Coordinates of C-alpha atoms and ligand atoms in Angstrom, one line a residue:
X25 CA 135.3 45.4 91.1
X26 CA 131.9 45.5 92.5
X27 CA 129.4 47.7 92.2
X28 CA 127.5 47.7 95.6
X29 CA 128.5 46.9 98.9
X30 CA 126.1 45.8 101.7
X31 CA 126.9 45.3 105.1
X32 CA 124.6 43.1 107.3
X33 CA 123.3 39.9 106.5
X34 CA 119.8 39.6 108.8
X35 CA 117.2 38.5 106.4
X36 CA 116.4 41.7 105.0
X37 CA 120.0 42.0 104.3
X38 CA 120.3 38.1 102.4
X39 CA 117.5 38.9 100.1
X40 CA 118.4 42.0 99.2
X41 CA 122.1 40.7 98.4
X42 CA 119.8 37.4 96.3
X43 CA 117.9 40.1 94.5
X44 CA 120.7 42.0 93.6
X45 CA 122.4 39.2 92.3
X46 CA 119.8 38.0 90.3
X47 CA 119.5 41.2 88.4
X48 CA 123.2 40.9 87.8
X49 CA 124.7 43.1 90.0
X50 CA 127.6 42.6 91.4
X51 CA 127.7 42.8 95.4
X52 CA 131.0 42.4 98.1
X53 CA 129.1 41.7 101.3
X54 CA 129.9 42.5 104.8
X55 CA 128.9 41.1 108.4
X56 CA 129.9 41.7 112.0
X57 CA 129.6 37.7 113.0
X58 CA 132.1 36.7 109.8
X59 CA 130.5 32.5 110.6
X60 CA 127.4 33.9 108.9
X61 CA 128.8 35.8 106.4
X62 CA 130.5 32.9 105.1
X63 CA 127.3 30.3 105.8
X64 CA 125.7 32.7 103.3
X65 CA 128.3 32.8 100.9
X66 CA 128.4 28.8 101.0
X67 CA 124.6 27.9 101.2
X68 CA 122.7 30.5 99.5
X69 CA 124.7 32.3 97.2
X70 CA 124.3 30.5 93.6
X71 CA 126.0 31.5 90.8
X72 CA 125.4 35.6 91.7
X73 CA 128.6 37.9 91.6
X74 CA 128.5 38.2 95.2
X75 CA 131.9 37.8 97.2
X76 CA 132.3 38.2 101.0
X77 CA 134.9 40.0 102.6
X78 CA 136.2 39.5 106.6
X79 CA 137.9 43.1 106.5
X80 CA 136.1 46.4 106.8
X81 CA 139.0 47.8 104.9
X82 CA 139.1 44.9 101.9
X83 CA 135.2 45.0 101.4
X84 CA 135.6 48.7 100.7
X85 CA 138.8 48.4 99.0
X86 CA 136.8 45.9 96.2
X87 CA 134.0 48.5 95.5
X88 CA 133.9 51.0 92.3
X89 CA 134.5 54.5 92.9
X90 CA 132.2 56.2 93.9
X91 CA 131.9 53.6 96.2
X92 CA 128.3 52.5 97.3
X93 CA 127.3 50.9 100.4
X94 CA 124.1 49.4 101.7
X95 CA 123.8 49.9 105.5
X96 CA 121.1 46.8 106.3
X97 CA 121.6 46.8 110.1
X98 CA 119.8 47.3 113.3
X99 CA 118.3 50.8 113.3
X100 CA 120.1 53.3 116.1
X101 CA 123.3 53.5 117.7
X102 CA 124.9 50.3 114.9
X103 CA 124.2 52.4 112.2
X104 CA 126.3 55.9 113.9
X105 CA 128.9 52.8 114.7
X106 CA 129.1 52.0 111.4
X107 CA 129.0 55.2 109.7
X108 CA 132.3 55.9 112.4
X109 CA 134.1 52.8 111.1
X110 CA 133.8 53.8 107.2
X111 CA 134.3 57.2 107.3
X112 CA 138.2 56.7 107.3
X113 CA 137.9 54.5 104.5
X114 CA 135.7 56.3 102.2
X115 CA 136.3 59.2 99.8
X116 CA 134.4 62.6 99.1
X117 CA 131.6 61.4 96.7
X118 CA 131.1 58.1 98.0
X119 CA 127.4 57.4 99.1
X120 CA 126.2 55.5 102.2
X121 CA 122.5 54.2 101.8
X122 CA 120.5 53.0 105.2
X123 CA 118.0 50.5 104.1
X124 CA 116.7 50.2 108.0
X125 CA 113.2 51.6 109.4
X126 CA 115.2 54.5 111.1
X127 CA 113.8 57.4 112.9
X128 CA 113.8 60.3 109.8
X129 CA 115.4 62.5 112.6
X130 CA 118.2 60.2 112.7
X131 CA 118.4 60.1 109.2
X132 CA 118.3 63.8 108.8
X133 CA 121.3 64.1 111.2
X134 CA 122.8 61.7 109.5
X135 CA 122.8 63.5 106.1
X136 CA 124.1 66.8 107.3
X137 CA 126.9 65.6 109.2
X138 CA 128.3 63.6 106.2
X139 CA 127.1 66.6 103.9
X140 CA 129.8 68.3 105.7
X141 CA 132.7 65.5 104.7
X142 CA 131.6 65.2 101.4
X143 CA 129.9 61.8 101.7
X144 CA 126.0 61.3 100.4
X145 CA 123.7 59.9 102.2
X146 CA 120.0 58.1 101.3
X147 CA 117.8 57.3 103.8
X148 CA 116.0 53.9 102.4
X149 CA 112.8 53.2 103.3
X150 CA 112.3 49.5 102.2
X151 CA 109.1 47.6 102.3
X152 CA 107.9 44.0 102.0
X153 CA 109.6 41.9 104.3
X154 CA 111.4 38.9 103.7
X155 CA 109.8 38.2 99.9
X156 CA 109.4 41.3 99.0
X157 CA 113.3 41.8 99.6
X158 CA 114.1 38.8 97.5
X159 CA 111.3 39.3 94.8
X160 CA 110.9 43.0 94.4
X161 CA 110.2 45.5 97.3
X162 CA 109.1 48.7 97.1
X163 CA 111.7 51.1 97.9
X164 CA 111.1 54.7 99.5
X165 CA 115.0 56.4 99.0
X166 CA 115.2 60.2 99.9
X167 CA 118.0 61.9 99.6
X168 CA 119.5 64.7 97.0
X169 CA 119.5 63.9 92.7
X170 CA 122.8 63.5 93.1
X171 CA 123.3 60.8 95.1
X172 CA 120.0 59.2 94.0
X173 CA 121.4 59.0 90.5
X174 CA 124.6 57.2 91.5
X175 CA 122.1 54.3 92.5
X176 CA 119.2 54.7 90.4
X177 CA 119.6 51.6 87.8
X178 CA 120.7 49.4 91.0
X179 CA 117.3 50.0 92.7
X180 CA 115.2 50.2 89.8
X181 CA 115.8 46.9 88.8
X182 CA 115.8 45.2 92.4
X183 CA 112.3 46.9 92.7
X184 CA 108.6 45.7 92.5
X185 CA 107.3 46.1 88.9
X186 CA 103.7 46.5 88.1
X187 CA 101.7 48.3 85.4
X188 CA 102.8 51.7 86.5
X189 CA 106.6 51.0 86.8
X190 CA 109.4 49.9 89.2
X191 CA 108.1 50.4 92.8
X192 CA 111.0 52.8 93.3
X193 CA 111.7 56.5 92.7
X194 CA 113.5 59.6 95.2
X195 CA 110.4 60.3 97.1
X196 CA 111.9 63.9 98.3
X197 CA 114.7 65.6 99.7
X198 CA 116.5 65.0 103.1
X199 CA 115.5 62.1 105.1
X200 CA 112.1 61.7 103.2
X201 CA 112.1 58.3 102.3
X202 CA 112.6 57.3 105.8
X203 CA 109.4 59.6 106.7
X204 CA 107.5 58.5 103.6
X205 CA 108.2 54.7 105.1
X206 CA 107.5 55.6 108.5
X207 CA 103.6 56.9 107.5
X208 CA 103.6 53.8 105.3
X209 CA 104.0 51.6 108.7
X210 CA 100.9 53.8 110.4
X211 CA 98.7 52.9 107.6
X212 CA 100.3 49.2 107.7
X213 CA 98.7 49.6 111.5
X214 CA 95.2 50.9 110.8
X215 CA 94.4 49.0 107.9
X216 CA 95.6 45.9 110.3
X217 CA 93.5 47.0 112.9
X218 CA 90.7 47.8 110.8
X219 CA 90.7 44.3 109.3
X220 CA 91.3 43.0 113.1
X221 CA 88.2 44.6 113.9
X222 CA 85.8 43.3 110.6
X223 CA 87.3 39.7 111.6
X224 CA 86.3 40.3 115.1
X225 CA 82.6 41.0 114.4
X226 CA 82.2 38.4 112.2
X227 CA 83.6 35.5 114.9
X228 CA 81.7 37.1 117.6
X229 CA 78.5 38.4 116.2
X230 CA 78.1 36.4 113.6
X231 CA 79.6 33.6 114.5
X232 CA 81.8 32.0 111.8
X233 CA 84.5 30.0 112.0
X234 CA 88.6 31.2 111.2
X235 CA 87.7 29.3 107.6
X236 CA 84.5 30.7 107.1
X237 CA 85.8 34.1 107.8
X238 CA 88.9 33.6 105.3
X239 CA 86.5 33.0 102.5
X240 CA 84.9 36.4 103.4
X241 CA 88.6 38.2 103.1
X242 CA 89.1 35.5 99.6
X243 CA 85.5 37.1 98.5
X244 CA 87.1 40.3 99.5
X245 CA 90.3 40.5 97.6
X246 CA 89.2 39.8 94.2
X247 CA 86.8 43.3 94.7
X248 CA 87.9 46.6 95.7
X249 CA 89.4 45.3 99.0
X250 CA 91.9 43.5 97.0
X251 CA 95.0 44.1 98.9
X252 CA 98.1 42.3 100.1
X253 CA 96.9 42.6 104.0
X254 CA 93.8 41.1 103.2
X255 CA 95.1 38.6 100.9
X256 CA 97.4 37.3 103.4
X257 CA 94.4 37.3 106.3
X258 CA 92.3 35.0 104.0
X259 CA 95.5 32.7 104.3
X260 CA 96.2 32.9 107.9
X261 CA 92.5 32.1 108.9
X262 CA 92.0 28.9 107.0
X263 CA 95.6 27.9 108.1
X264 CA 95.7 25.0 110.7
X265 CA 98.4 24.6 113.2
X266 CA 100.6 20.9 111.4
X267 CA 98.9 17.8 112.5
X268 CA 96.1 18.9 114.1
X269 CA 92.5 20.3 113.2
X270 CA 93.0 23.9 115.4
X271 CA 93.3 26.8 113.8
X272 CA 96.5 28.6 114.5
X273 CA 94.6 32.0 114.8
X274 CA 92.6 30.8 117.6
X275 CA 96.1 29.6 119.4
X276 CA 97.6 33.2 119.3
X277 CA 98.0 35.2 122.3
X278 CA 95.7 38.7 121.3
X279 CA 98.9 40.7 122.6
X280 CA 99.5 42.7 119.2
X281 CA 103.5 43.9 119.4
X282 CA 105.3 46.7 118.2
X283 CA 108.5 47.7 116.7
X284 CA 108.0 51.9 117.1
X285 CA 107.5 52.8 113.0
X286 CA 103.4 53.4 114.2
X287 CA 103.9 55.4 117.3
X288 CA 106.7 57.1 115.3
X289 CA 103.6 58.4 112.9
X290 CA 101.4 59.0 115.3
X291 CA 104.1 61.1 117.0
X292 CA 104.8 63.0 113.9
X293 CA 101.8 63.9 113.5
X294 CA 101.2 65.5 116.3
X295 CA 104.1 67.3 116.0
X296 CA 103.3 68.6 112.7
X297 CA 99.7 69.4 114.1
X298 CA 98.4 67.3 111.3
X299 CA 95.1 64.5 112.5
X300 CA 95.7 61.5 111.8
X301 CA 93.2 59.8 114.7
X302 CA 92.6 56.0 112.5
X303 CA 96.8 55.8 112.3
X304 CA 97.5 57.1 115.6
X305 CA 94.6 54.4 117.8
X306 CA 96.0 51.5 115.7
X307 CA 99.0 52.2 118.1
X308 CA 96.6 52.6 121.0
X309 CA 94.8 49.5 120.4
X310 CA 98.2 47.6 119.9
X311 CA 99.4 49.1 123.4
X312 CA 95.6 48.1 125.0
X313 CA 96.3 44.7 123.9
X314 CA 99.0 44.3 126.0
X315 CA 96.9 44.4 129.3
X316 CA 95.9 40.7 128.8
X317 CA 95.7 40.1 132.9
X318 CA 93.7 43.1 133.4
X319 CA 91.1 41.9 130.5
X320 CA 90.9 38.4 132.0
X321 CA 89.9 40.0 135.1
X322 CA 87.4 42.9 133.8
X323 CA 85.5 40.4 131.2
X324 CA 84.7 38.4 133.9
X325 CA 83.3 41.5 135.7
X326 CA 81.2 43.0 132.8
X327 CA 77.7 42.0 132.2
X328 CA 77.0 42.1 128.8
X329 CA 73.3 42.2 127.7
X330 CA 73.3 41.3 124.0
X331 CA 70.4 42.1 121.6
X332 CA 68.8 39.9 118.8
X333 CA 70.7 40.3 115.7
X334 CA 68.6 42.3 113.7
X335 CA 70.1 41.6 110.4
X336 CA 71.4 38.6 108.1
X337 CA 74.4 37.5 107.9
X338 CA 74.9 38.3 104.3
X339 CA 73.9 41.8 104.7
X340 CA 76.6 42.5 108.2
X341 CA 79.4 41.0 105.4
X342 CA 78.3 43.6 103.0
X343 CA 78.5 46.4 105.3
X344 CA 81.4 45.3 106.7
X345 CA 83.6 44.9 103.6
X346 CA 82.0 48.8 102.4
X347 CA 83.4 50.3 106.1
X348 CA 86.1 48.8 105.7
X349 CA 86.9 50.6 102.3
X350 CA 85.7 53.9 104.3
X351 CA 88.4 53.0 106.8
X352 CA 91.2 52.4 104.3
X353 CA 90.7 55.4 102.2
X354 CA 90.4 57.4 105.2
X355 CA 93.8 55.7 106.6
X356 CA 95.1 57.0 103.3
X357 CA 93.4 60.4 103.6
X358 CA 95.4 60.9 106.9
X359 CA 98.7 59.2 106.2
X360 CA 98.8 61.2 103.1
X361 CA 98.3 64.7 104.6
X362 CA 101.2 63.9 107.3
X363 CA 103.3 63.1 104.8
X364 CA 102.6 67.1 102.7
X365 CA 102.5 68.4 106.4
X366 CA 106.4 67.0 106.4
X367 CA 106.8 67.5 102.9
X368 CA 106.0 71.2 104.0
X369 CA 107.8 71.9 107.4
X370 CA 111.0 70.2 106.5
X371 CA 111.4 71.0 102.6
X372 CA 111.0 67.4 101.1
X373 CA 109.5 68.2 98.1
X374 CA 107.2 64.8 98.0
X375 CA 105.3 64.4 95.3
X376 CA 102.2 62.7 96.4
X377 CA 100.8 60.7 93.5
X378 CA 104.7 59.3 93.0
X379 CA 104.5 57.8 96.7
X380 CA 100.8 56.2 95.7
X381 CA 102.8 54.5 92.6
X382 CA 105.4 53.1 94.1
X383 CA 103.3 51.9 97.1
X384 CA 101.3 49.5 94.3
X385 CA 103.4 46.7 94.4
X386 CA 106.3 45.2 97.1
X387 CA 105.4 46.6 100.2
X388 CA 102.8 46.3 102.6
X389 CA 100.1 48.3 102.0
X390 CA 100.0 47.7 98.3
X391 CA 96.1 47.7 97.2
X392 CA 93.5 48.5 94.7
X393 CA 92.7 51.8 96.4
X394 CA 96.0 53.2 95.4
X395 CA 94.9 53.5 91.3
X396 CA 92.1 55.4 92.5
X397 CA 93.6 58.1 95.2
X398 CA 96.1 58.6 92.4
X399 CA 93.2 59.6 90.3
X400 CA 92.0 61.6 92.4
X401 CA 95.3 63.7 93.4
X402 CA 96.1 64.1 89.7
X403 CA 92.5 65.3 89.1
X404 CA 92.5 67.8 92.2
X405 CA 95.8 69.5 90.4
X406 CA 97.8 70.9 93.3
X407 CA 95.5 70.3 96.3
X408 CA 96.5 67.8 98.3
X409 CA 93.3 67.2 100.8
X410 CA 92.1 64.3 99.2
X411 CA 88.7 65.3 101.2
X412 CA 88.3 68.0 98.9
X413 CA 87.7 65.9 95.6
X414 CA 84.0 65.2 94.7
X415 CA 84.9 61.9 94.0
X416 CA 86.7 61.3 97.2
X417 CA 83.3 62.5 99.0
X418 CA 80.8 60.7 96.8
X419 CA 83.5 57.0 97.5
X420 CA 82.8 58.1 101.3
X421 CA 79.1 59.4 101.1
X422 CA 78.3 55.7 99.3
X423 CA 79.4 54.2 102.3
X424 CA 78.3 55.9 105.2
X425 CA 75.2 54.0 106.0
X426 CA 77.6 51.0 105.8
X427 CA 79.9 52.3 108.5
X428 CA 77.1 53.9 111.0
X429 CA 75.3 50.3 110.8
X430 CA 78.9 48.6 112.0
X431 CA 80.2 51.0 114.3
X432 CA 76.1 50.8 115.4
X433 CA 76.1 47.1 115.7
X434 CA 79.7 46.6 117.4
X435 CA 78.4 49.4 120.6
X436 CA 75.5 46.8 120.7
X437 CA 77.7 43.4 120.9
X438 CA 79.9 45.5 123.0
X439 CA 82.7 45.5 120.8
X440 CA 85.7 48.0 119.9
X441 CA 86.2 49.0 116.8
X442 CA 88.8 51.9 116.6
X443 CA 89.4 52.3 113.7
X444 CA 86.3 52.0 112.0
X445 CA 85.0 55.0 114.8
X446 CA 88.1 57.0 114.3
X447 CA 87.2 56.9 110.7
X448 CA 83.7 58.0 111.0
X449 CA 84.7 61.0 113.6
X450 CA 87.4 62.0 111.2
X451 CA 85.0 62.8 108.9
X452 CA 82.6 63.7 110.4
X453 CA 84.4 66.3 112.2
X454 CA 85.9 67.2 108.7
X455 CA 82.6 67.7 107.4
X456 CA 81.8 69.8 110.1
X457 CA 81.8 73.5 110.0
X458 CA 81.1 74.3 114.2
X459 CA 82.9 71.7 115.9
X460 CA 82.6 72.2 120.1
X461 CA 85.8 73.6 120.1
X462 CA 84.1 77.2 121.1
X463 CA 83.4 76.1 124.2
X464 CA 87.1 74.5 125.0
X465 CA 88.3 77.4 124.1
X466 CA 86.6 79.3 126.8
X467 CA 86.8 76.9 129.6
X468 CA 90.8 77.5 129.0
X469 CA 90.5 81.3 129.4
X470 CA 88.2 80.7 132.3
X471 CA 90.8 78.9 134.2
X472 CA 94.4 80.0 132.6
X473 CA 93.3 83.0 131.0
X474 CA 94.4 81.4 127.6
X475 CA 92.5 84.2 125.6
X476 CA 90.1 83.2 122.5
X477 CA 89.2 84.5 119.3
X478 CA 85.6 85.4 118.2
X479 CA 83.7 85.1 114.6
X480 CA 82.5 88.5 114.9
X481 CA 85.6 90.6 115.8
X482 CA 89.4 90.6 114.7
X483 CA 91.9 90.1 118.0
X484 CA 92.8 88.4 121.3
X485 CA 89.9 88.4 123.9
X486 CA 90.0 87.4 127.8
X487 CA 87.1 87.8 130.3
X488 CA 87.2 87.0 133.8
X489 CA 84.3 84.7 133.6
X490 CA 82.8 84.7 137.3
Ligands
6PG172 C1 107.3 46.5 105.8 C2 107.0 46.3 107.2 C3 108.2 46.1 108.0 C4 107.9 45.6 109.4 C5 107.4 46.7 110.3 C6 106.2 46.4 111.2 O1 107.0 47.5 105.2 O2 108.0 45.6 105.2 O3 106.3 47.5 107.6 O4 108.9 47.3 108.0 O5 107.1 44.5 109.4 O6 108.4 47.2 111.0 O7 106.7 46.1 112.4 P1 105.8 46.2 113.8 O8 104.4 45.7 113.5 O9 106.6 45.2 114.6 O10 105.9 47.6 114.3

């Protein structure tokens, strides 16, 4: 009998099934288009317990009871489908993982209705792409204890290891570990963009080339940058298209796409009424980038009086790689406090610090940074605005004459840096005790009679203003 059963074998699904294997798992797989199920089965499966089954009926039939299956299929309607096709076949106690980047709404649905027959459920957020599946990703399962602990070995030893553990644990309740990997996407996006941005200042201001740049980002990663993002940027730069001496990077259409996991944050956030302005215009600036006609047009329109360079070279790097610190922590700041504002509204019970952990190796947005938020949540006992720490200010204060001078110099080049401004407002407005916000306030009662507190009175105040 097996132990696990997964059904889809995309590439996510194929490594998975690899991983699993390696660790000595036994695994019946499962695909819709049976020609690739069986091409698998021949070509890459090597000495792994892994058989493949043509039946719905016989793949189920050759699992342990409780029987576990491993949904790795197209997020939406297939996975409702699919869900519909076991049901019949399964038994109270069973449990039904999704492994997909679904919508935690979904997920939550998804969990109560098969609460109801007696079926567990995990939403499975799984990060790392394509290696990190075969190698060790991080893995974001939500979900009750029980149904957790009918899996835990299984995922524990498929998961990224590094000095604090597997890269695995039950994030929360419910449909958080679809959430938790949802915000993890929105910080994928602004620390992308952020690095987008430092890359394009140093082509267009200072003028480097793709492989002078990817020595910056090399420099970069073996400090406090060190990340997997920037690690694989100092790879993409210096890489040049087979045969010839161009650069791919340069050969890439600056259209950035999307899958929905970053709007999906942003979204959420809003919804919670948490801000999270550096995840949220990573989406914007993905959707801008879209309007490539338009920006043909406009450049050519624009006059652009550009100033003397004022500084060296050396000394734009340096600020550079300190904002972009400023923007990643702040990235984290932001992603974190949507996460406790969901933890919050929809009973997840997420344990911050645990999410920082198992984000340190496998997935995406693995860095250095993570050791030291983690220090500073477990130092700030029970408050979870990282803002609030004195070491979170003094790691921001140290580089806010790094990020004025970039944001600064990219409004002189004429270049847009969203992130690295949405950082800088975000704290500053944090820092802020009277934000302009009075004054909003009473152009809405002027014209819908919205009403408005005051700081000198208790109550609800309208005036008719003319
Ligand atoms: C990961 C990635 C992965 C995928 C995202 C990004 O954690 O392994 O986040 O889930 O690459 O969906 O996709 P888009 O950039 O297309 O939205």
């Amino acid at each position: 009998m097996k132990e696990l059963g997964v059904i889809g074998l995309g590439v996510m699904g194929r490594n998975l099934v690899l991983n699993l294997g390696d660790k000595g798992i036994r695994v019946s797989v499962y695909n819709k288009t049976k020609e690739k199920m069986y091409d698998f089965i021949k070509d890459e499966v090597k000495g792994q317990s892994v058989l493949g089954f043509d039946s719905l009926e016989e793949f189920v039939s050759s699992l342990e009871r409780p029987r576990k299956i491993l949904l790795m299929i197209k997020a939406g309607e297939a996975v409702d489908s699919m869900i519909g096709q076991l049901l019949p076949l399964l038994e109270k106690g069973d449990l039904i993982l999704d492994g997909g980047n679904t919508h935690f709404k979904d997920t939550a649905g998804r969990v109560d209705f098969l609460k109801g027959k007696g079926i567990h459920y995990i939403g499975l957020g799984v990060s790392g792409g394509e290696e990190g599946a075969r190698n060790g990703p991080s893995l974001m399962p939500g979900g009750s204890k029980e149904a957790y602990f009918l899996v835990e070995d299984i995922l524990l030893s498929i998961a990224a290891k590094t000095d604090s553990g597997p890269c695995c644990t039950l994030v929360g309740e419910g449909a958080a570990g679809h959430f938790v990997k949802m915000v993890h996407n929105g910080i994928e996006y602004a620390m992308m963009e952020g690095i987008a941005e430092s890359y394009d200042i140093m082509r267009k201001i200072l003028k480097l080339s793709p492989v002078e740049i990817s020595e910056v980002f090399e420099n970069w990663n073996e400090g406090e940058l060190n990340s997997y993002l920037i690690e694989i940027t100092g790879k993409i730069l210096k890489y040049k298209e087979k045969g010839t001496e161009r650069f791919m990077v340069d050969l890439i259409l600056d259209k950035a796409g999307q899958k929905g996991t970053g709007k999906w944050t942003a979204e959420s956030a809003f919804d919670l009424g948490i801000p999270a302005p550096t995840l949220s215009t990573a989406v914007e600036a993905r959707v801008l980038s879209f309007f490539k006609e338009e920006r043909q047009f406009l450049s050519k329109r624009f006059n652009r009086n550009y100033p003397k360079l004022e500084y060296g070279k050396d000394e734009v790097i340096r600020n550079l790689r300190e904002s972009l610190l400023f923007v990643f922590f702040n990235a984290f700041v932001q992603g974190l406090w949507v996460i406790q504002g969901a933890s919050k509204e929809y009973g997840y019970q997420v344990q911050l610090s645990e999410v920082l952990r198992i984000w340190k190796g496998g997935c995406i947005i693995r860095a250095q940074l993570l050791d030291f938020l983690r220090e500073i949540l477990q130092e700030l006992d029970g408050e979870k605005l990282i803002l609030k720490s004195d070491k979170a200010l003094k790691y921001l204060m140290d580089r806010i004459e790094a990020i004025k001078e970039v944001t600064r110099l990219a409004k002189d080049f004429y270049i847009p840096v969203f992130a690295h401004n949405t950082a800088l407002d975000f704290f500053f407005s944090m820092m802020e005790e009277n934000l302009p916000a009075n004054l909003i306030q009473a152009q809405r009662d002027f014209f819908g009679a919205h009403t408005f507190q005051r700081v000198d009175r208790e109550g609800t105040f309208h005036i008719n203003w003319e």
